[in-house]
Amino acid sequence: MDGLLITLISLAVTALFIVGVPIFLVISLWVVGVSLVIDFTLANVGVTLYEGLSFYGLLALPLFILTGDLINAAGIAKRLSDFAYACLGWLRGGLGMASLGACGMFAAISGSNSATTATIGGIMHPEMTKGNYETKFAAATVAAGGTVGIIIPPSIIFIVYGFMMNLPIGDLFMAGLIPGILMVIAMQLVCYWICKKNGWGNIQSFQIKRAAKAGLRAWLGFLAIGIVLWGIYSGAFSPTEAAGMTTGFCLLAGVLVTREIKISALPSILMRSGQITGMLAPLIAISVVMQQVLSLLGAKEFLTELIYQLGGYYPILFACLLIVLLAGTVLESLPNTIILAPILAPIAASIGVDPIHFAVLFLIGDAIGFITPPYGLNLYVASSMTGIPYLQLVRSTLPYLYALMITWVLVAFFPSLSLWMLSFT
């Protein structure tokens, strides 16, 4: 009887999700309904909601979100984009490749996929449209470029993963650097090939003087990246302290150096960042409760037994990654991570996969989910920003999706791509 009720509740909340009910409410309704069915006290739900957020490392979450808004408001993101174009504009598709490079540089400061798409897309999509690129392809490019936001450090999701699995966040950041760069390069190669085939984009001659000038104008962005990477990798800062330092630097840079941030605009910037944090933090908390309820239902044991039947290192590893990818098509990366990481990470560890390496593989799969329908958050962001229908963006994003999948498999077969940077610690 309990199984039938849980199935009906699951079908009901799935229907709510399909019609557009926010994912937080969907998960909350499922958690409360199933808790009542299995006599799991709701008082414990309240305690778990509180304890789910009572973690010092999560303080970096709102700080990196605020950093992303400050970078945009201060004009730093625009200067990084200009530098990337000055370096790559001589290639066919150079502006598109520059957009992807700018996404990588923005990700090295902000740590958010959707923020990367929204910020760089807002800057580069109009420029690509004016520069003889197909509008749909331009929007798909910035949507795909945003996927590196949670892979290139710092990363909001790496912080959550480290919190969930008790792994050093600094090590996770280091492990994500090379795979993140490979993701950018793979997408740039795809962009070059498509633009060359279709004749898209205007070509400008490469001038060292122009590139050097653009680089000098972007010095604040490079310094912000340097603060994050040096502070974390040298051990001078914890990830949370690095987030605070970078936020403070970007605020001072915007107010005193570029002077594009007015004091009167600070409340609106803080409010926008607070709204995003206010959406993510409850999602983290309720996902922790959901993971607890799934554990009581035996989901971990069921998946473990099912996957172990495959036998062998690579069949088990790729089964885990397939589950992550499938979940990423319907779930946001935070609940996906909080629900599945405690189940799949021990399975991977039992067959000899390094925990840090598996974390990188898990989160690349999460990142790919940002451009994978039916969820594909980056596609929704790009669609709302450009007015291009969602399904048209899906088709234009497919070549980037294939490139990211190939990169994912490459990192899976060669663990040194994620673990090599740890040898310097």
PDB file of N, CA and C in Angstrom, residues 40-99:
ATOM      1  N   PHE A  40       7.649   9.318   8.677  1.00  0.00           N
ATOM      2  CA  PHE A  40       8.887  10.040   8.975  1.00  0.00           C
ATOM      3  C   PHE A  40       8.502  11.400   9.542  1.00  0.00           C
ATOM      4  N   THR A  41       8.827  11.648  10.795  1.00  0.00           N
ATOM      5  CA  THR A  41       8.342  12.825  11.491  1.00  0.00           C
ATOM      6  C   THR A  41       8.692  14.120  10.763  1.00  0.00           C
ATOM      7  N   LEU A  42       7.710  14.993  10.648  1.00  0.00           N
ATOM      8  CA  LEU A  42       7.926  16.273   9.976  1.00  0.00           C
ATOM      9  C   LEU A  42       8.812  17.191  10.802  1.00  0.00           C
ATOM     10  N   ALA A  43       8.874  16.948  12.132  1.00  0.00           N
ATOM     11  CA  ALA A  43       9.776  17.749  12.973  1.00  0.00           C
ATOM     12  C   ALA A  43      11.223  17.535  12.537  1.00  0.00           C
ATOM     13  N   ASN A  44      11.551  16.308  12.156  1.00  0.00           N
ATOM     14  CA  ASN A  44      12.900  16.011  11.678  1.00  0.00           C
ATOM     15  C   ASN A  44      13.180  16.710  10.347  1.00  0.00           C
ATOM     16  N   VAL A  45      12.124  16.848   9.546  1.00  0.00           N
ATOM     17  CA  VAL A  45      12.276  17.579   8.283  1.00  0.00           C
ATOM     18  C   VAL A  45      12.722  19.010   8.565  1.00  0.00           C
ATOM     19  N   GLY A  46      12.082  19.653   9.542  1.00  0.00           N
ATOM     20  CA  GLY A  46      12.447  21.023   9.892  1.00  0.00           C
ATOM     21  C   GLY A  46      13.876  21.126  10.385  1.00  0.00           C
ATOM     22  N   VAL A  47      14.285  20.171  11.232  1.00  0.00           N
ATOM     23  CA  VAL A  47      15.662  20.180  11.755  1.00  0.00           C
ATOM     24  C   VAL A  47      16.663  19.997  10.621  1.00  0.00           C
ATOM     25  N   THR A  48      16.369  19.065   9.711  1.00  0.00           N
ATOM     26  CA  THR A  48      17.279  18.795   8.597  1.00  0.00           C
ATOM     27  C   THR A  48      17.370  19.996   7.655  1.00  0.00           C
ATOM     28  N   LEU A  49      16.250  20.690   7.461  1.00  0.00           N
ATOM     29  CA  LEU A  49      16.272  21.896   6.628  1.00  0.00           C
ATOM     30  C   LEU A  49      17.254  22.919   7.184  1.00  0.00           C
ATOM     31  N   TYR A  50      17.253  23.074   8.494  1.00  0.00           N
ATOM     32  CA  TYR A  50      18.160  24.041   9.125  1.00  0.00           C
ATOM     33  C   TYR A  50      19.602  23.558   9.036  1.00  0.00           C
ATOM     34  N   GLU A  51      19.825  22.308   9.412  1.00  0.00           N
ATOM     35  CA  GLU A  51      21.188  21.789   9.437  1.00  0.00           C
ATOM     36  C   GLU A  51      21.767  21.661   8.031  1.00  0.00           C
ATOM     37  N   GLY A  52      20.891  21.532   7.037  1.00  0.00           N
ATOM     38  CA  GLY A  52      21.374  21.431   5.666  1.00  0.00           C
ATOM     39  C   GLY A  52      22.105  22.667   5.189  1.00  0.00           C
ATOM     40  N   LEU A  53      21.823  23.801   5.816  1.00  0.00           N
ATOM     41  CA  LEU A  53      22.478  25.053   5.431  1.00  0.00           C
ATOM     42  C   LEU A  53      23.480  25.524   6.468  1.00  0.00           C
ATOM     43  N   SER A  54      23.584  24.812   7.576  1.00  0.00           N
ATOM     44  CA  SER A  54      24.468  25.228   8.667  1.00  0.00           C
ATOM     45  C   SER A  54      25.881  24.706   8.413  1.00  0.00           C
ATOM     46  N   PHE A  55      26.524  25.291   7.411  1.00  0.00           N
ATOM     47  CA  PHE A  55      27.861  24.848   7.005  1.00  0.00           C
ATOM     48  C   PHE A  55      28.640  26.085   6.546  1.00  0.00           C
ATOM     49  N   TYR A  56      29.807  26.291   7.147  1.00  0.00           N
ATOM     50  CA  TYR A  56      30.598  27.493   6.879  1.00  0.00           C
ATOM     51  C   TYR A  56      30.955  27.627   5.398  1.00  0.00           C
ATOM     52  N   GLY A  57      31.301  26.485   4.754  1.00  0.00           N
ATOM     53  CA  GLY A  57      31.724  26.549   3.361  1.00  0.00           C
ATOM     54  C   GLY A  57      30.667  27.095   2.425  1.00  0.00           C
ATOM     55  N   LEU A  58      29.383  26.952   2.807  1.00  0.00           N
ATOM     56  CA  LEU A  58      28.306  27.444   1.941  1.00  0.00           C
ATOM     57  C   LEU A  58      28.227  28.970   1.921  1.00  0.00           C
ATOM     58  N   LEU A  59      28.954  29.632   2.815  1.00  0.00           N
ATOM     59  CA  LEU A  59      28.979  31.103   2.770  1.00  0.00           C
ATOM     60  C   LEU A  59      29.574  31.608   1.454  1.00  0.00           C
ATOM     61  N   ALA A  60      30.395  30.761   0.824  1.00  0.00           N
ATOM     62  CA  ALA A  60      30.969  31.165  -0.465  1.00  0.00           C
ATOM     63  C   ALA A  60      29.906  31.279  -1.546  1.00  0.00           C
ATOM     64  N   LEU A  61      28.794  30.585  -1.371  1.00  0.00           N
ATOM     65  CA  LEU A  61      27.729  30.572  -2.388  1.00  0.00           C
ATOM     66  C   LEU A  61      27.196  31.978  -2.686  1.00  0.00           C
ATOM     67  N   PRO A  62      26.658  32.711  -1.703  1.00  0.00           N
ATOM     68  CA  PRO A  62      26.153  34.053  -2.027  1.00  0.00           C
ATOM     69  C   PRO A  62      27.260  35.022  -2.433  1.00  0.00           C
ATOM     70  N   LEU A  63      28.479  34.784  -1.934  1.00  0.00           N
ATOM     71  CA  LEU A  63      29.575  35.700  -2.262  1.00  0.00           C
ATOM     72  C   LEU A  63      29.984  35.579  -3.724  1.00  0.00           C
ATOM     73  N   PHE A  64      30.077  34.354  -4.234  1.00  0.00           N
ATOM     74  CA  PHE A  64      30.434  34.188  -5.645  1.00  0.00           C
ATOM     75  C   PHE A  64      29.294  34.650  -6.559  1.00  0.00           C
ATOM     76  N   ILE A  65      28.061  34.477  -6.117  1.00  0.00           N
ATOM     77  CA  ILE A  65      26.928  34.993  -6.895  1.00  0.00           C
ATOM     78  C   ILE A  65      27.005  36.516  -6.982  1.00  0.00           C
ATOM     79  N   LEU A  66      27.294  37.151  -5.857  1.00  0.00           N
ATOM     80  CA  LEU A  66      27.434  38.611  -5.840  1.00  0.00           C
ATOM     81  C   LEU A  66      28.621  39.048  -6.695  1.00  0.00           C
ATOM     82  N   THR A  67      29.709  38.281  -6.657  1.00  0.00           N
ATOM     83  CA  THR A  67      30.878  38.606  -7.479  1.00  0.00           C
ATOM     84  C   THR A  67      30.506  38.659  -8.954  1.00  0.00           C
ATOM     85  N   GLY A  68      29.714  37.682  -9.409  1.00  0.00           N
ATOM     86  CA  GLY A  68      29.297  37.669 -10.810  1.00  0.00           C
ATOM     87  C   GLY A  68      28.527  38.918 -11.189  1.00  0.00           C
ATOM     88  N   ASP A  69      27.621  39.372 -10.307  1.00  0.00           N
ATOM     89  CA  ASP A  69      26.853  40.591 -10.597  1.00  0.00           C
ATOM     90  C   ASP A  69      27.744  41.827 -10.579  1.00  0.00           C
ATOM     91  N   LEU A  70      28.724  41.848  -9.676  1.00  0.00           N
ATOM     92  CA  LEU A  70      29.632  42.994  -9.600  1.00  0.00           C
ATOM     93  C   LEU A  70      30.544  43.060 -10.818  1.00  0.00           C
ATOM     94  N   ILE A  71      31.005  41.906 -11.299  1.00  0.00           N
ATOM     95  CA  ILE A  71      31.857  41.875 -12.494  1.00  0.00           C
ATOM     96  C   ILE A  71      31.123  42.475 -13.679  1.00  0.00           C
ATOM     97  N   ASN A  72      29.869  42.124 -13.808  1.00  0.00           N
ATOM     98  CA  ASN A  72      29.068  42.636 -14.911  1.00  0.00           C
ATOM     99  C   ASN A  72      28.835  44.134 -14.764  1.00  0.00           C
ATOM    100  N   ALA A  73      28.414  44.541 -13.558  1.00  0.00           N
ATOM    101  CA  ALA A  73      28.103  45.949 -13.338  1.00  0.00           C
ATOM    102  C   ALA A  73      29.337  46.837 -13.458  1.00  0.00           C
ATOM    103  N   ALA A  74      30.503  46.295 -13.103  1.00  0.00           N
ATOM    104  CA  ALA A  74      31.737  47.082 -13.144  1.00  0.00           C
ATOM    105  C   ALA A  74      32.332  47.184 -14.540  1.00  0.00           C
ATOM    106  N   GLY A  75      31.761  46.472 -15.500  1.00  0.00           N
ATOM    107  CA  GLY A  75      32.301  46.509 -16.858  1.00  0.00           C
ATOM    108  C   GLY A  75      33.485  45.585 -17.060  1.00  0.00           C
ATOM    109  N   ILE A  76      33.823  44.780 -16.051  1.00  0.00           N
ATOM    110  CA  ILE A  76      34.976  43.884 -16.154  1.00  0.00           C
ATOM    111  C   ILE A  76      34.694  42.767 -17.156  1.00  0.00           C
ATOM    112  N   ALA A  77      33.481  42.232 -17.140  1.00  0.00           N
ATOM    113  CA  ALA A  77      33.128  41.163 -18.073  1.00  0.00           C
ATOM    114  C   ALA A  77      33.239  41.644 -19.519  1.00  0.00           C
ATOM    115  N   LYS A  78      32.812  42.880 -19.787  1.00  0.00           N
ATOM    116  CA  LYS A  78      32.891  43.435 -21.144  1.00  0.00           C
ATOM    117  C   LYS A  78      34.352  43.558 -21.588  1.00  0.00           C
ATOM    118  N   ARG A  79      35.221  43.939 -20.684  1.00  0.00           N
ATOM    119  CA  ARG A  79      36.637  44.105 -21.036  1.00  0.00           C
ATOM    120  C   ARG A  79      37.299  42.754 -21.290  1.00  0.00           C
ATOM    121  N   LEU A  80      36.904  41.732 -20.535  1.00  0.00           N
ATOM    122  CA  LEU A  80      37.417  40.390 -20.798  1.00  0.00           C
ATOM    123  C   LEU A  80      36.950  39.899 -22.168  1.00  0.00           C
ATOM    124  N   SER A  81      35.710  40.198 -22.520  1.00  0.00           N
ATOM    125  CA  SER A  81      35.172  39.793 -23.822  1.00  0.00           C
ATOM    126  C   SER A  81      35.911  40.505 -24.956  1.00  0.00           C
ATOM    127  N   ASP A  82      36.190  41.780 -24.766  1.00  0.00           N
ATOM    128  CA  ASP A  82      36.917  42.544 -25.784  1.00  0.00           C
ATOM    129  C   ASP A  82      38.321  41.982 -25.990  1.00  0.00           C
ATOM    130  N   PHE A  83      38.958  41.579 -24.897  1.00  0.00           N
ATOM    131  CA  PHE A  83      40.305  41.001 -25.004  1.00  0.00           C
ATOM    132  C   PHE A  83      40.259  39.684 -25.769  1.00  0.00           C
ATOM    133  N   ALA A  84      39.288  38.848 -25.462  1.00  0.00           N
ATOM    134  CA  ALA A  84      39.168  37.562 -26.156  1.00  0.00           C
ATOM    135  C   ALA A  84      38.957  37.771 -27.654  1.00  0.00           C
ATOM    136  N   TYR A  85      38.137  38.754 -28.022  1.00  0.00           N
ATOM    137  CA  TYR A  85      37.883  39.012 -29.445  1.00  0.00           C
ATOM    138  C   TYR A  85      39.123  39.578 -30.132  1.00  0.00           C
ATOM    139  N   ALA A  86      39.873  40.421 -29.424  1.00  0.00           N
ATOM    140  CA  ALA A  86      41.095  40.981 -30.003  1.00  0.00           C
ATOM    141  C   ALA A  86      42.107  39.881 -30.319  1.00  0.00           C
ATOM    142  N   CYS A  87      42.082  38.802 -29.536  1.00  0.00           N
ATOM    143  CA  CYS A  87      43.011  37.691 -29.757  1.00  0.00           C
ATOM    144  C   CYS A  87      42.528  36.703 -30.812  1.00  0.00           C
ATOM    145  N   LEU A  88      41.211  36.548 -30.962  1.00  0.00           N
ATOM    146  CA  LEU A  88      40.660  35.498 -31.823  1.00  0.00           C
ATOM    147  C   LEU A  88      39.900  36.019 -33.038  1.00  0.00           C
ATOM    148  N   GLY A  89      39.767  37.341 -33.162  1.00  0.00           N
ATOM    149  CA  GLY A  89      38.957  37.909 -34.238  1.00  0.00           C
ATOM    150  C   GLY A  89      39.495  37.655 -35.628  1.00  0.00           C
ATOM    151  N   TRP A  90      40.760  37.238 -35.755  1.00  0.00           N
ATOM    152  CA  TRP A  90      41.333  36.986 -37.086  1.00  0.00           C
ATOM    153  C   TRP A  90      40.916  35.630 -37.653  1.00  0.00           C
ATOM    154  N   LEU A  91      40.265  34.793 -36.814  1.00  0.00           N
ATOM    155  CA  LEU A  91      39.800  33.487 -37.256  1.00  0.00           C
ATOM    156  C   LEU A  91      38.345  33.568 -37.717  1.00  0.00           C
ATOM    157  N   ARG A  92      37.963  32.701 -38.651  1.00  0.00           N
ATOM    158  CA  ARG A  92      36.559  32.582 -39.007  1.00  0.00           C
ATOM    159  C   ARG A  92      35.800  32.075 -37.773  1.00  0.00           C
ATOM    160  N   GLY A  93      34.764  32.800 -37.401  1.00  0.00           N
ATOM    161  CA  GLY A  93      34.062  32.463 -36.167  1.00  0.00           C
ATOM    162  C   GLY A  93      34.759  32.986 -34.922  1.00  0.00           C
ATOM    163  N   GLY A  94      35.673  33.919 -35.108  1.00  0.00           N
ATOM    164  CA  GLY A  94      36.474  34.412 -33.985  1.00  0.00           C
ATOM    165  C   GLY A  94      35.646  35.030 -32.875  1.00  0.00           C
ATOM    166  N   LEU A  95      34.568  35.742 -33.237  1.00  0.00           N
ATOM    167  CA  LEU A  95      33.748  36.370 -32.210  1.00  0.00           C
ATOM    168  C   LEU A  95      33.016  35.315 -31.372  1.00  0.00           C
ATOM    169  N   GLY A  96      32.556  34.253 -32.054  1.00  0.00           N
ATOM    170  CA  GLY A  96      31.935  33.156 -31.320  1.00  0.00           C
ATOM    171  C   GLY A  96      32.935  32.465 -30.415  1.00  0.00           C
ATOM    172  N   MET A  97      34.142  32.227 -30.935  1.00  0.00           N
ATOM    173  CA  MET A  97      35.183  31.610 -30.118  1.00  0.00           C
ATOM    174  C   MET A  97      35.575  32.521 -28.953  1.00  0.00           C
ATOM    175  N   ALA A  98      35.569  33.814 -29.212  1.00  0.00           N
ATOM    176  CA  ALA A  98      35.871  34.773 -28.141  1.00  0.00           C
ATOM    177  C   ALA A  98      34.786  34.732 -27.070  1.00  0.00           C
ATOM    178  N   SER A  99      33.533  34.552 -27.498  1.00  0.00           N
ATOM    179  CA  SER A  99      32.438  34.443 -26.526  1.00  0.00           C
ATOM    180  C   SER A  99      32.652  33.257 -25.603  1.00  0.00           C
TER     181      SER A  99
END
